[in-house]
mmCIF file of C-alpha atoms in Angstrom:
data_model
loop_
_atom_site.group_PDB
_atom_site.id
_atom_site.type_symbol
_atom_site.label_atom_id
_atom_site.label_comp_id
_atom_site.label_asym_id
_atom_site.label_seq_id
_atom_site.Cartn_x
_atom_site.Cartn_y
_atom_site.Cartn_z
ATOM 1 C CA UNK A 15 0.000 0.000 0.000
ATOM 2 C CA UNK A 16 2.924 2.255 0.485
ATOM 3 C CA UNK A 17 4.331 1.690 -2.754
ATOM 4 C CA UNK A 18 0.915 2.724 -4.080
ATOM 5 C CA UNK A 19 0.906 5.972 -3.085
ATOM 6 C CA UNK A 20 4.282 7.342 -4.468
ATOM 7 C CA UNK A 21 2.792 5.891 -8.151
ATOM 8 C CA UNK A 22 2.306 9.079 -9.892
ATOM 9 C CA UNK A 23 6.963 9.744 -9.405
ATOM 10 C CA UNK A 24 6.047 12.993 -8.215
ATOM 11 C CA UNK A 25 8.567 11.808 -4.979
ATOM 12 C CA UNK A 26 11.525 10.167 -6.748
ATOM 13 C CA UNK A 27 14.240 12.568 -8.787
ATOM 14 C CA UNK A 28 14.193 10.460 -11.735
ATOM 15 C CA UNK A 29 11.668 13.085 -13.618
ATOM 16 C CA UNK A 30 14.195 15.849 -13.180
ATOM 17 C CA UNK A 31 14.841 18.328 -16.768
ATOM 18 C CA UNK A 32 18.236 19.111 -17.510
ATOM 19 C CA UNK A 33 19.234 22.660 -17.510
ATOM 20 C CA UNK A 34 21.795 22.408 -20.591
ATOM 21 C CA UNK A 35 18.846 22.331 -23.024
ATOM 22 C CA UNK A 36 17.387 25.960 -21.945
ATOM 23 C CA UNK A 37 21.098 27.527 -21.496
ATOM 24 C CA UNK A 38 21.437 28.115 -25.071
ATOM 25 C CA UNK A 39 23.203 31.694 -25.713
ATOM 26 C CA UNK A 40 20.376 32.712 -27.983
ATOM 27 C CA UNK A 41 18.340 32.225 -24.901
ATOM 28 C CA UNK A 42 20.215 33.737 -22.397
ATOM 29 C CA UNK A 43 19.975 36.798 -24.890
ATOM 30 C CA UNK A 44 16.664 36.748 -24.829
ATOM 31 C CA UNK A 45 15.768 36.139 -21.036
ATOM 32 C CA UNK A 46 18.258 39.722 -20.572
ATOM 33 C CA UNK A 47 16.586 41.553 -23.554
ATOM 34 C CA UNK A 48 13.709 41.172 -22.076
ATOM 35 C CA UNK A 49 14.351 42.080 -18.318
ATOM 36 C CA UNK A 50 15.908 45.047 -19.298
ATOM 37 C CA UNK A 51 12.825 45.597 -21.609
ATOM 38 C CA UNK A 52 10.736 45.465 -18.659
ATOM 39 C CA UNK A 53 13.329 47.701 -16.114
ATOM 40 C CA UNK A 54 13.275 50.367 -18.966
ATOM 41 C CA UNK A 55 9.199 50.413 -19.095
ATOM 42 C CA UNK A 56 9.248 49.991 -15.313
ATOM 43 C CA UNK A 57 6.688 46.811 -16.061
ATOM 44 C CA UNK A 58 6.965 44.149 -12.917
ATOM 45 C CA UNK A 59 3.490 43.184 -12.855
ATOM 46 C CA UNK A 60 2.200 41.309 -15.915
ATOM 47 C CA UNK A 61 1.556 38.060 -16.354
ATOM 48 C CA UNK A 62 4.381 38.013 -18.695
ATOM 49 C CA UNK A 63 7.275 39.898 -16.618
ATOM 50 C CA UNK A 64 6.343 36.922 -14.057
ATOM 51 C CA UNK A 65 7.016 34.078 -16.424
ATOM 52 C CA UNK A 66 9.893 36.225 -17.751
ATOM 53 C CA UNK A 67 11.094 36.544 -14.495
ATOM 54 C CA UNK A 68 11.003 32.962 -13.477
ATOM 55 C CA UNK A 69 12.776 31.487 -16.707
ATOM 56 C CA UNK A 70 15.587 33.915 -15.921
ATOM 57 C CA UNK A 71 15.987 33.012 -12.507
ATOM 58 C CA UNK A 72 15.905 29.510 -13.391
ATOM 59 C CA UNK A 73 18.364 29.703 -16.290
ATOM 60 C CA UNK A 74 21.296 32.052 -14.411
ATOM 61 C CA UNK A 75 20.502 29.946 -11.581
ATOM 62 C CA UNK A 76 22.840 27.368 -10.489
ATOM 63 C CA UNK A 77 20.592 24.340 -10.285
ATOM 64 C CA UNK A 78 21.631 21.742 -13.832
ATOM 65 C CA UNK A 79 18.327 20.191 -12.860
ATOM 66 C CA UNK A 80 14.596 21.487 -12.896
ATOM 67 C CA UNK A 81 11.433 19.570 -11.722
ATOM 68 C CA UNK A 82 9.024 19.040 -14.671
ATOM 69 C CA UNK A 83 6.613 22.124 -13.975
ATOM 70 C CA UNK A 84 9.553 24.194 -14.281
ATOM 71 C CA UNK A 85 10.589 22.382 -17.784
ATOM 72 C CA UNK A 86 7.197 23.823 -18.686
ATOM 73 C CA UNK A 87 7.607 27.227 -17.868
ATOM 74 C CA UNK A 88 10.882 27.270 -19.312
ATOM 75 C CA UNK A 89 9.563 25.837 -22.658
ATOM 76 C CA UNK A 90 6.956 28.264 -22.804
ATOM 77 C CA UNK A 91 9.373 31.301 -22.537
ATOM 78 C CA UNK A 92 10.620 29.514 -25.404
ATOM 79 C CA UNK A 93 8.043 29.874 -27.241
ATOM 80 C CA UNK A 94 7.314 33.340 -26.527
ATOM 81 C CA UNK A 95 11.154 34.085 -27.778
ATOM 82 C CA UNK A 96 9.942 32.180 -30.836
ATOM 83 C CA UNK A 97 7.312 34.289 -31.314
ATOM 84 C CA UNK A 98 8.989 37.924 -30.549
ATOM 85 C CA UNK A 99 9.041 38.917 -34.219
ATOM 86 C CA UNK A 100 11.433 41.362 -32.421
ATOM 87 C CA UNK A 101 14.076 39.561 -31.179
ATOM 88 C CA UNK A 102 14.324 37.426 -34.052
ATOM 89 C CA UNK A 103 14.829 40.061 -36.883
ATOM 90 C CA UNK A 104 17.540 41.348 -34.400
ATOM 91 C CA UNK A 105 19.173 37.901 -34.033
ATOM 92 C CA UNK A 106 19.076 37.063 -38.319
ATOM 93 C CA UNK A 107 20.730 40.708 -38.915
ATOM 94 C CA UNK A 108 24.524 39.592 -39.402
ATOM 95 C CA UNK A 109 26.045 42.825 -38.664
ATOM 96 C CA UNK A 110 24.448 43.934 -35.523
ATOM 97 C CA UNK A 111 24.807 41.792 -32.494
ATOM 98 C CA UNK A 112 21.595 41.395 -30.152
ATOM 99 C CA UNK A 113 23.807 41.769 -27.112
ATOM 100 C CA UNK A 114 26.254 44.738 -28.060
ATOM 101 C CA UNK A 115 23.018 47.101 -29.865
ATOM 102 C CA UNK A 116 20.187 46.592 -27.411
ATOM 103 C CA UNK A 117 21.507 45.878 -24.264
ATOM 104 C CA UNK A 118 24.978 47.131 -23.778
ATOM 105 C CA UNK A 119 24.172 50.193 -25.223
ATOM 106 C CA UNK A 120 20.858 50.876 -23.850
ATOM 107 C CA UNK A 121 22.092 51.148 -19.836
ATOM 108 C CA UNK A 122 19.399 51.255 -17.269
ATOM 109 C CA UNK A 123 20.002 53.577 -13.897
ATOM 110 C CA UNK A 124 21.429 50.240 -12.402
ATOM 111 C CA UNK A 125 23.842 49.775 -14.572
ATOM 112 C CA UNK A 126 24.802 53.153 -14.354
ATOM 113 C CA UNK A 127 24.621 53.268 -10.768
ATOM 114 C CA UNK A 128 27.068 49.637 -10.966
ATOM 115 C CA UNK A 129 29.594 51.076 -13.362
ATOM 116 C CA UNK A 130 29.830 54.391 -10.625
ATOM 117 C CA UNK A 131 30.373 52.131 -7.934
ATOM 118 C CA UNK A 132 32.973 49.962 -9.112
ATOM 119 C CA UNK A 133 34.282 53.342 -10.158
ATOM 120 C CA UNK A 134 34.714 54.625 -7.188
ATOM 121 C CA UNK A 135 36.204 51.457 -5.352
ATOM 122 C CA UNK A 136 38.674 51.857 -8.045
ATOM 123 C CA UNK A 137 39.328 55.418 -6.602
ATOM 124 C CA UNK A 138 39.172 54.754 -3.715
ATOM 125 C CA UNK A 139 41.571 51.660 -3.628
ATOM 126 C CA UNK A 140 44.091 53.398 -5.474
ATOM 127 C CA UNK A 141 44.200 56.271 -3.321
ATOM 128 C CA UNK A 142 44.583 53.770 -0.609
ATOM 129 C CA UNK A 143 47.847 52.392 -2.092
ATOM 130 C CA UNK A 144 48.981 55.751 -3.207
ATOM 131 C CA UNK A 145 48.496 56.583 0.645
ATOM 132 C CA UNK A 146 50.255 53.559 1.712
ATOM 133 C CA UNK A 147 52.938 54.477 -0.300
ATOM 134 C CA UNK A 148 53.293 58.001 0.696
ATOM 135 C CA UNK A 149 53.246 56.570 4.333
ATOM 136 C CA UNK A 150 56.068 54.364 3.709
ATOM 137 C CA UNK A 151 58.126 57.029 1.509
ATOM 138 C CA UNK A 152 57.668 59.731 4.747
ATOM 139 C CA UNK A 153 58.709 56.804 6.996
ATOM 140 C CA UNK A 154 62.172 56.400 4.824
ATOM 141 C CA UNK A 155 62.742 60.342 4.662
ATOM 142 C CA UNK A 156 62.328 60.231 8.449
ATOM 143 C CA UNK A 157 64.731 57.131 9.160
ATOM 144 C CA UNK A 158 67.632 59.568 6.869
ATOM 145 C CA UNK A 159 67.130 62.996 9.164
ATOM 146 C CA UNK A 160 66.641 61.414 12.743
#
């Protein structure tokens, strides 16, 4: 009788997805076209920003495995890349690259407020080794007049 009641696998691993078939570049691309889409448009409450949303947590995620409801998802956003007329004229031209004329150049106040940032640590780190140096350099003078 206990056998009986795990019949449906729903239980047991062995109906996991592998990732590797939704980690396709041309996916990926798509998944971060889109999220940016919706940042720019400040959209975060549709139904599709939430399935949106989901496949790209799932695909930049670190799981290799996904339970069959999340297969499902995941092949839907598929579909709906298949279907952005968009997206795909973008991805046939041969001289423009998807990546490098939507989403690199189009940056979003995070990305702006990122690049500032790590900016800044760069400042501020080299001004801490230009400091360190001074510190040592006055240390040296003083060693020579003492």
């Amino acid at each position: 009788m206990g056998s009986d009641s795990h019949a449906g696998g729903s239980c047991r691993g062995g109906n996991l997805k592998s990732m590797s078939e939704f980690r396709t570049p041309k996916f990926k691309k798509y998944l971060d076209n889109k999220m940016i889409s919706f940042s720019e448009k400040g959209i975060n409450n549709t139904k599709e920003f939430s399935r949106i949303s989901k496949c790209h947590k799932m695909v930049f995620g670190s799981k290799n495995k996904v339970k069959p409801l999340d297969a499902i998802s995941l092949k839907r956003c598929q579909s709906m890349m298949k279907g952005d007329v968009a997206f795909q004229s973008a991805i046939k031209q041969p001289s423009s690259n998807i990546v490098k004329s939507t989403i690199l150049d189009t940056k979003t106040d995070d990305q702006d407020k990122l690049e500032k940032r790590r900016d800044s640590e760069k400042i501020s780190n080299n001004s801490s080794i230009r400091s360190q140096k001074s510190d040592e350099s006055l240390q040296e003078e003083s060693l020579f007049f003492d």
